Structures are given as structure tokens and as C-alpha cells.
């Protein structure tokens, strides 16, 4: 039971972390877009930044960069947490 709850909690935290970092990168890189448009793009972060309409190449490249950066940071934090947990279990 604890493994199931831990796995579910870990996936939820990882998703929230990647979304928050990606949204932050999008807000920093695209300040010229209205807030509602940036929010819509951030919500479609995993889909390549298209929100039903045609987006510019700059927006798509920015979303790609935000997603890759957010995922890399999230995986780095996950790896560090896993190593810390393994060290604690070994100890």
C-alpha cells in the first residue's frame, strides 16, 4: 500500500514540478503575449504549444525549450531524491 501511495504521490509531485517550471519559463520568454494566451500555451505544454490555432515558430521553439528544461530539472530532482532514499535505505 505504501509503495502505491508513494508512487502516485511521486508522479503527482513530478507533474506539478514540471508544469510549474515550464509555465515560469514560458512567462519569462513570452512576455509580449497576453496572460490568457500564455496560460493556454502553458496548459498545452506537453502538446508542443499549439492551442488549436497556428502558433509562430518562436512560440513553438519557446515551448519546446521550456518543456525540455522543465523535464530535465524534474528528472534531476527525482534522481537526487531516489539516490537519497537509496542511501537512507542502505544505512
CSV table of C-alpha atoms in Angstrom, one decimal:
chain,number,residue,atom,x,y,z
A,1,UNK,CA,0.0,0.0,0.0
A,2,UNK,CA,2.8,2.4,0.9
A,3,UNK,CA,4.5,1.7,-2.4
A,4,UNK,CA,1.3,2.5,-4.4
A,5,UNK,CA,0.7,5.7,-2.4
A,6,UNK,CA,4.3,6.7,-2.7
A,7,UNK,CA,4.3,6.1,-6.5
A,8,UNK,CA,1.1,8.1,-7.0
A,9,UNK,CA,2.3,10.9,-4.9
A,10,UNK,CA,5.7,11.0,-6.7
A,11,UNK,CA,4.1,11.2,-10.1
A,12,UNK,CA,1.8,14.0,-8.9
A,13,UNK,CA,4.6,16.0,-7.5
A,14,UNK,CA,6.8,15.4,-10.6
A,15,UNK,CA,3.9,16.6,-12.8
A,16,UNK,CA,3.3,19.7,-10.7
A,17,UNK,CA,7.0,20.5,-10.7
A,18,UNK,CA,7.4,20.1,-14.5
A,19,UNK,CA,4.3,22.2,-15.1
A,20,UNK,CA,5.4,25.0,-12.7
A,21,UNK,CA,8.9,25.2,-14.2
A,22,UNK,CA,7.6,25.1,-17.7
A,23,UNK,CA,5.0,27.8,-17.0
A,24,UNK,CA,7.6,30.0,-15.5
A,25,UNK,CA,9.9,29.6,-18.5
A,26,UNK,CA,7.0,30.4,-20.9
A,27,UNK,CA,6.1,33.5,-18.9
A,28,UNK,CA,9.7,34.8,-18.9
A,29,UNK,CA,10.2,34.1,-22.6
A,30,UNK,CA,6.9,35.3,-24.0
A,31,UNK,CA,6.0,38.5,-22.0
A,32,UNK,CA,4.6,40.1,-25.1
A,33,UNK,CA,1.7,37.6,-25.3
A,34,UNK,CA,-1.5,38.3,-23.2
A,35,UNK,CA,-1.7,36.4,-19.9
A,36,UNK,CA,-4.6,34.3,-21.1
A,37,UNK,CA,-2.7,33.1,-24.2
A,38,UNK,CA,0.4,32.3,-22.1
A,39,UNK,CA,-1.8,30.3,-19.7
A,40,UNK,CA,-3.4,28.4,-22.6
A,41,UNK,CA,0.1,27.6,-24.1
A,42,UNK,CA,1.4,26.5,-20.7
A,43,UNK,CA,-1.6,24.2,-20.2
A,44,UNK,CA,-0.8,22.5,-23.5
A,45,UNK,CA,2.9,22.2,-22.6
A,46,UNK,CA,3.2,18.5,-23.5
A,47,UNK,CA,1.4,19.0,-26.8
A,48,UNK,CA,4.0,21.2,-28.4
A,49,UNK,CA,2.5,24.6,-27.7
A,50,UNK,CA,-0.3,24.5,-30.2
A,51,UNK,CA,-3.6,25.7,-28.7
A,52,UNK,CA,-5.9,24.8,-31.6
A,53,UNK,CA,-4.6,27.5,-33.8
A,54,UNK,CA,-1.4,28.0,-35.7
A,55,UNK,CA,1.4,29.3,-33.4
A,56,UNK,CA,4.5,31.0,-34.6
A,57,UNK,CA,7.8,29.2,-34.9
A,58,UNK,CA,9.1,31.3,-32.0
A,59,UNK,CA,6.3,30.2,-29.7
A,60,UNK,CA,6.7,26.6,-30.6
A,61,UNK,CA,10.5,26.8,-30.0
A,62,UNK,CA,10.0,28.5,-26.7
A,63,UNK,CA,7.5,25.9,-25.6
A,64,UNK,CA,9.9,23.1,-26.7
A,65,UNK,CA,12.7,24.7,-24.7
A,66,UNK,CA,10.5,25.2,-21.7
A,67,UNK,CA,9.4,21.6,-21.7
A,68,UNK,CA,12.9,20.2,-22.1
A,69,UNK,CA,14.3,22.4,-19.4
A,70,UNK,CA,11.4,21.6,-17.0
A,71,UNK,CA,11.6,17.9,-17.7
A,72,UNK,CA,15.4,17.9,-17.2
A,73,UNK,CA,15.2,19.8,-13.9
A,74,UNK,CA,12.4,17.5,-12.7
A,75,UNK,CA,14.3,14.3,-13.6
A,76,UNK,CA,17.4,15.7,-11.9
A,77,UNK,CA,15.5,16.3,-8.7
A,78,UNK,CA,13.9,12.9,-9.0
A,79,UNK,CA,17.3,11.2,-9.4
A,80,UNK,CA,18.6,13.1,-6.4
A,81,UNK,CA,15.6,12.0,-4.3
A,82,UNK,CA,16.0,8.4,-5.4
A,83,UNK,CA,19.7,8.4,-4.5
A,84,UNK,CA,19.0,9.9,-1.1
A,85,UNK,CA,16.3,7.3,-0.5
A,86,UNK,CA,18.6,4.5,-1.6
A,87,UNK,CA,21.3,5.8,0.7
A,88,UNK,CA,18.9,6.1,3.6
A,89,UNK,CA,17.6,2.5,3.0
A,90,UNK,CA,21.2,1.2,2.8
A,91,UNK,CA,22.1,3.0,6.0
